[in-house]
PDB file of C-alpha atoms in Angstrom:
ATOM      1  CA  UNK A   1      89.926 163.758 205.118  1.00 57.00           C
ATOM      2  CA  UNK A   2      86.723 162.797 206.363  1.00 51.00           C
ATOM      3  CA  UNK A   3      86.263 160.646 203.348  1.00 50.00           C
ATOM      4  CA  UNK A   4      89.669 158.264 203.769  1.00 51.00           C
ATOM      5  CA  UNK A   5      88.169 157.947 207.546  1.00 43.00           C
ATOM      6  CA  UNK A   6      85.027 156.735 206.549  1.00 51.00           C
ATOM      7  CA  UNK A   7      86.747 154.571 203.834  1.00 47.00           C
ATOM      8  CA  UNK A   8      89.660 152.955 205.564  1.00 50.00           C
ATOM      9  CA  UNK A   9      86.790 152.075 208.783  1.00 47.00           C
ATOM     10  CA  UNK A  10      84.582 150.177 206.114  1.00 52.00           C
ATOM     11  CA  UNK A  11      87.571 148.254 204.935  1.00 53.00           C
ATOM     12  CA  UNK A  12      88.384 147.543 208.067  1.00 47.00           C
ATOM     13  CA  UNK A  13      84.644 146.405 209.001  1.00 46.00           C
ATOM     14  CA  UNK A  14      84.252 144.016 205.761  1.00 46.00           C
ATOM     15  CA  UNK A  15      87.747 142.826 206.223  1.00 48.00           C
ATOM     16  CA  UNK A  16      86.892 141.770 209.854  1.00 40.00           C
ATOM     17  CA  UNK A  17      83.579 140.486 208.901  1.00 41.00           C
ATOM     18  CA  UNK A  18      85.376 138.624 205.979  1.00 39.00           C
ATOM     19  CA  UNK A  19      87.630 136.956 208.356  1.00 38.00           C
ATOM     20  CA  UNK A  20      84.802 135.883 210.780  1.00 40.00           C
ATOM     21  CA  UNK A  21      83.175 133.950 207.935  1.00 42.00           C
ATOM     22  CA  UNK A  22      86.258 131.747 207.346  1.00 40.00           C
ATOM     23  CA  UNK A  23      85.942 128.306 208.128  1.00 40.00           C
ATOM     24  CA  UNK A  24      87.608 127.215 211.075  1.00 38.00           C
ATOM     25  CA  UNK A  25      89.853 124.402 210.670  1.00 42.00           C
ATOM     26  CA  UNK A  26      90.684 121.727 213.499  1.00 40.00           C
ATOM     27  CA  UNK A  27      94.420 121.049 214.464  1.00 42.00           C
ATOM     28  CA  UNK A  28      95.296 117.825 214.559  1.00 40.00           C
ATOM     29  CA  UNK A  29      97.518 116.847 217.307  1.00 40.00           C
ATOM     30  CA  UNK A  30     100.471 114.626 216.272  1.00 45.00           C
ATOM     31  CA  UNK A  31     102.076 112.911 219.252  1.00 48.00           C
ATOM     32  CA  UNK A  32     105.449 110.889 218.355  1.00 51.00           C
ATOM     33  CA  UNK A  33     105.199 107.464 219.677  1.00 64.00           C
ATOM     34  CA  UNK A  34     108.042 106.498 222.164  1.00 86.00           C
ATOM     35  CA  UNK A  35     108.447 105.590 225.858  1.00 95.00           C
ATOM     36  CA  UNK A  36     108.645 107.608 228.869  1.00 96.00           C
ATOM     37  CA  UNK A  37     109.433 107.298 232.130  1.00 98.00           C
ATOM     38  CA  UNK A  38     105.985 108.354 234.282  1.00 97.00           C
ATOM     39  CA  UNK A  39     107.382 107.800 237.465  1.00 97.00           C
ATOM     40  CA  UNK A  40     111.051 107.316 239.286  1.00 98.00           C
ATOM     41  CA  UNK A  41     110.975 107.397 243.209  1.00 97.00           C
ATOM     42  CA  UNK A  42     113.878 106.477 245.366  1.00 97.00           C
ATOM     43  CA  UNK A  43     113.610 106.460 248.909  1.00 96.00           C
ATOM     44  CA  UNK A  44     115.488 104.699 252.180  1.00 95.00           C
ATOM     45  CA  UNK A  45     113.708 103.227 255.435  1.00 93.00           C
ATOM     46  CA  UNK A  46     115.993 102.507 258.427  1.00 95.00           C
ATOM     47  CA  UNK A  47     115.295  98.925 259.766  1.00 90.00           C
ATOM     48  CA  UNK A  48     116.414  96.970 262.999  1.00 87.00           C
ATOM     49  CA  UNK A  49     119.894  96.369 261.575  1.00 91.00           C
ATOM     50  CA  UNK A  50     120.141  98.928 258.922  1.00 95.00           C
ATOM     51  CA  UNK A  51     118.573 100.988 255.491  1.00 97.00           C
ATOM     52  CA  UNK A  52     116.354  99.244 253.177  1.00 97.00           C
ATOM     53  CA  UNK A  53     116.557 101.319 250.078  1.00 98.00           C
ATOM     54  CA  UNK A  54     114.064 100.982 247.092  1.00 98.00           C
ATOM     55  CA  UNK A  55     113.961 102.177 243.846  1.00 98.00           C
ATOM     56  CA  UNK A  56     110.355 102.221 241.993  1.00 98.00           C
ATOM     57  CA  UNK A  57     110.095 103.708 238.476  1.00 98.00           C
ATOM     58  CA  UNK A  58     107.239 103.290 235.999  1.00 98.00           C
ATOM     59  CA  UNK A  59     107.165 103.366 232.101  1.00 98.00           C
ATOM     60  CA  UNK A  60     104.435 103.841 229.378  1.00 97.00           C
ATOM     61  CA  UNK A  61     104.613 103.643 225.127  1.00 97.00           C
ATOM     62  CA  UNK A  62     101.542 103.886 223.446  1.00 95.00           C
ATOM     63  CA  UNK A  63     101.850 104.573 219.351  1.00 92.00           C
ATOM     64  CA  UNK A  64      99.650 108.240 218.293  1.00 89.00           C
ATOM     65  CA  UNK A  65      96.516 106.692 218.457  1.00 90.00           C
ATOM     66  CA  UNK A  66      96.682 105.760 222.071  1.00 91.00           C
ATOM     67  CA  UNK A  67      97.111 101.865 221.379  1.00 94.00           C
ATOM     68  CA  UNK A  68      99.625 100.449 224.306  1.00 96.00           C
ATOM     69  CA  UNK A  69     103.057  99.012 222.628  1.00 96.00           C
ATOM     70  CA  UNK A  70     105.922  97.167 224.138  1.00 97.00           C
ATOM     71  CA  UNK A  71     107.930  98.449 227.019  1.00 97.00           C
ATOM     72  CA  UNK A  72     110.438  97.970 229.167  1.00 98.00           C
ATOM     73  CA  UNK A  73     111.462  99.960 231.956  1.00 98.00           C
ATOM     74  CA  UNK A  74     115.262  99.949 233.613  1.00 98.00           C
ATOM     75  CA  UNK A  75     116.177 100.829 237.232  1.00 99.00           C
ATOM     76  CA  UNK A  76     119.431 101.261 238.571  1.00 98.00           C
ATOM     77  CA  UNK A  77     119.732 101.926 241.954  1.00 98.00           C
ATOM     78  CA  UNK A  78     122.834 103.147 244.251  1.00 97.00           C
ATOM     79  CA  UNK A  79     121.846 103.486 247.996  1.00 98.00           C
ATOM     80  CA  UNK A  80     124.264 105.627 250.299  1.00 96.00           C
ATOM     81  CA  UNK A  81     124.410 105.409 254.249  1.00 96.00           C
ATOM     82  CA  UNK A  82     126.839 108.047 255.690  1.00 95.00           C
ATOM     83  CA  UNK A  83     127.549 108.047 258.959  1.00 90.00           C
ATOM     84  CA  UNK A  84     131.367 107.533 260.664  1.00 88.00           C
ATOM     85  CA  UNK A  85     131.657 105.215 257.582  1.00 90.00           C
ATOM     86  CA  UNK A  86     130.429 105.494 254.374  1.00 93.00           C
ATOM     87  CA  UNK A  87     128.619 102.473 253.151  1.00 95.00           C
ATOM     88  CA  UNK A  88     126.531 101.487 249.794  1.00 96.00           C
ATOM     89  CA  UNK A  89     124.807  98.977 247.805  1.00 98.00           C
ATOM     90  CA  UNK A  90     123.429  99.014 244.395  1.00 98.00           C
ATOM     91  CA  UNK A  91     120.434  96.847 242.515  1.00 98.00           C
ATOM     92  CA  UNK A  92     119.128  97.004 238.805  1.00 98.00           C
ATOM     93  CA  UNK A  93     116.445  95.298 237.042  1.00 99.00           C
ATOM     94  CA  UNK A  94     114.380  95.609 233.513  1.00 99.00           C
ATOM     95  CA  UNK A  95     110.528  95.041 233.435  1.00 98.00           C
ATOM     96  CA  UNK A  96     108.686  94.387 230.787  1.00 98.00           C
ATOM     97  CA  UNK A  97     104.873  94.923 229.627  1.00 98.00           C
ATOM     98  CA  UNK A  98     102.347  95.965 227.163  1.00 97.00           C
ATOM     99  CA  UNK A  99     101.266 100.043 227.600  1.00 97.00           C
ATOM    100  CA  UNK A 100     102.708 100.954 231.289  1.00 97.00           C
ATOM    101  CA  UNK A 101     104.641  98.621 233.737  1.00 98.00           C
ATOM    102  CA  UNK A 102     106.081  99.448 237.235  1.00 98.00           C
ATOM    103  CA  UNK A 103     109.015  97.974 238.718  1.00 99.00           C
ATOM    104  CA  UNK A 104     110.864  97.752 241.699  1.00 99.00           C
ATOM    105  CA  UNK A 105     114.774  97.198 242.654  1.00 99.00           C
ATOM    106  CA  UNK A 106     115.716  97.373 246.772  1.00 98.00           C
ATOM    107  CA  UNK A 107     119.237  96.737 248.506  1.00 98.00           C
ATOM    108  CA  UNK A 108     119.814  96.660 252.003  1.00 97.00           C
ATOM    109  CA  UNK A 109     122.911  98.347 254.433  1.00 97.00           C
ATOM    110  CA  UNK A 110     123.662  97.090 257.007  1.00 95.00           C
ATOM    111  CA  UNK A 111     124.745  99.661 259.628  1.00 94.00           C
ATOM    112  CA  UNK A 112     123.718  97.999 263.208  1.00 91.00           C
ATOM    113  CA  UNK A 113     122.631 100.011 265.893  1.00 90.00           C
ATOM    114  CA  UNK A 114     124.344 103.211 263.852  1.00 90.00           C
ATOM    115  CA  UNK A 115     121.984 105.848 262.168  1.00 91.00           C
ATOM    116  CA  UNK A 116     122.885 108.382 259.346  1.00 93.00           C
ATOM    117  CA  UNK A 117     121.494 109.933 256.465  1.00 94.00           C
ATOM    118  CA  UNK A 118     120.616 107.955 253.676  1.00 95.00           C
ATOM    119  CA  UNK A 119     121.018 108.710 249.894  1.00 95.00           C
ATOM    120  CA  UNK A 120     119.799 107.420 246.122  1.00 95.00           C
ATOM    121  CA  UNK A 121     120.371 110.715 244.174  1.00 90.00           C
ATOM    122  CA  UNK A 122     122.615 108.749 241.977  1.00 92.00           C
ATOM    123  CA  UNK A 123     119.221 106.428 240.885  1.00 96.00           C
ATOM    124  CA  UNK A 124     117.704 106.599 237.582  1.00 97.00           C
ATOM    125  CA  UNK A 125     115.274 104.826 235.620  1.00 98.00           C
ATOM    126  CA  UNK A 126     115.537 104.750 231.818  1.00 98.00           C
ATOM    127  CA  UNK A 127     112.738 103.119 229.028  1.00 97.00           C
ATOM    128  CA  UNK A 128     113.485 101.361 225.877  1.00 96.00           C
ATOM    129  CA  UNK A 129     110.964 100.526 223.264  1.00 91.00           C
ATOM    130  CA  UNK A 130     111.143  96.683 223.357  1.00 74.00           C
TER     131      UNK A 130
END
């Protein structure tokens, strides 16, 4: 008994000490190249006469070795005003650069001397490779 002890510990012990004396090789990290969107912020500021809304997105594309490509960036905005009415307005436009561009897209509601809560949860901002 004592003897399959002592043996299975020094298999053990070489096979650790085996292991340790691999060499190590280095992962490579393989990013696919593509855009994305790094940023898409909505927000509405209530003026003299009414909401200014704004939509500001940012897009990057770089290929796997960190080299900026072509991008474009698309922003659609829809701007909401509820108060005893409901009223809206909408924007969209497409920028274009080399590695990351920033755009921005702004409407404006007019609601005179009338305050409510303002809305662009129905915003986006999409990238294309172009």
């Amino acid at each position: 008994m004592r003897l399959t002890v002592i043996l299975l510990l020094l298999c053990f012990l070489f096979s650790v000490s085996f292991a340790n004396d691999q060499v190590q090789e280095m992962e490579t990290r393989i990013e696919l190249p593509g855009c994305y969107i790094v940023r898409c912020y909505g927000s509405c500021f209530r003026g003299d006469q009414g909401y200014d809304c704004v939509l500001t997105g940012r897009a990057a594309n770089f290929d796997g070795n960190g080299n900026p490509l072509a991008v474009t960036v698309h922003l659609y905005l829809d701007c909401y005003v509820v108060y005893f009415l409901v009223q809206s307005c909408s924007s969209s436009g497409d920028f274009s650069g080399i590695g990351e561009v920033e755009g921005s897209v702004g409407c404006f509601i007019n609601t005179g001397p009338y305050e409510g809560s303002c809305f662009t949860y129905e915003s986006s901002c999409a990238c294309s490779d172009s």
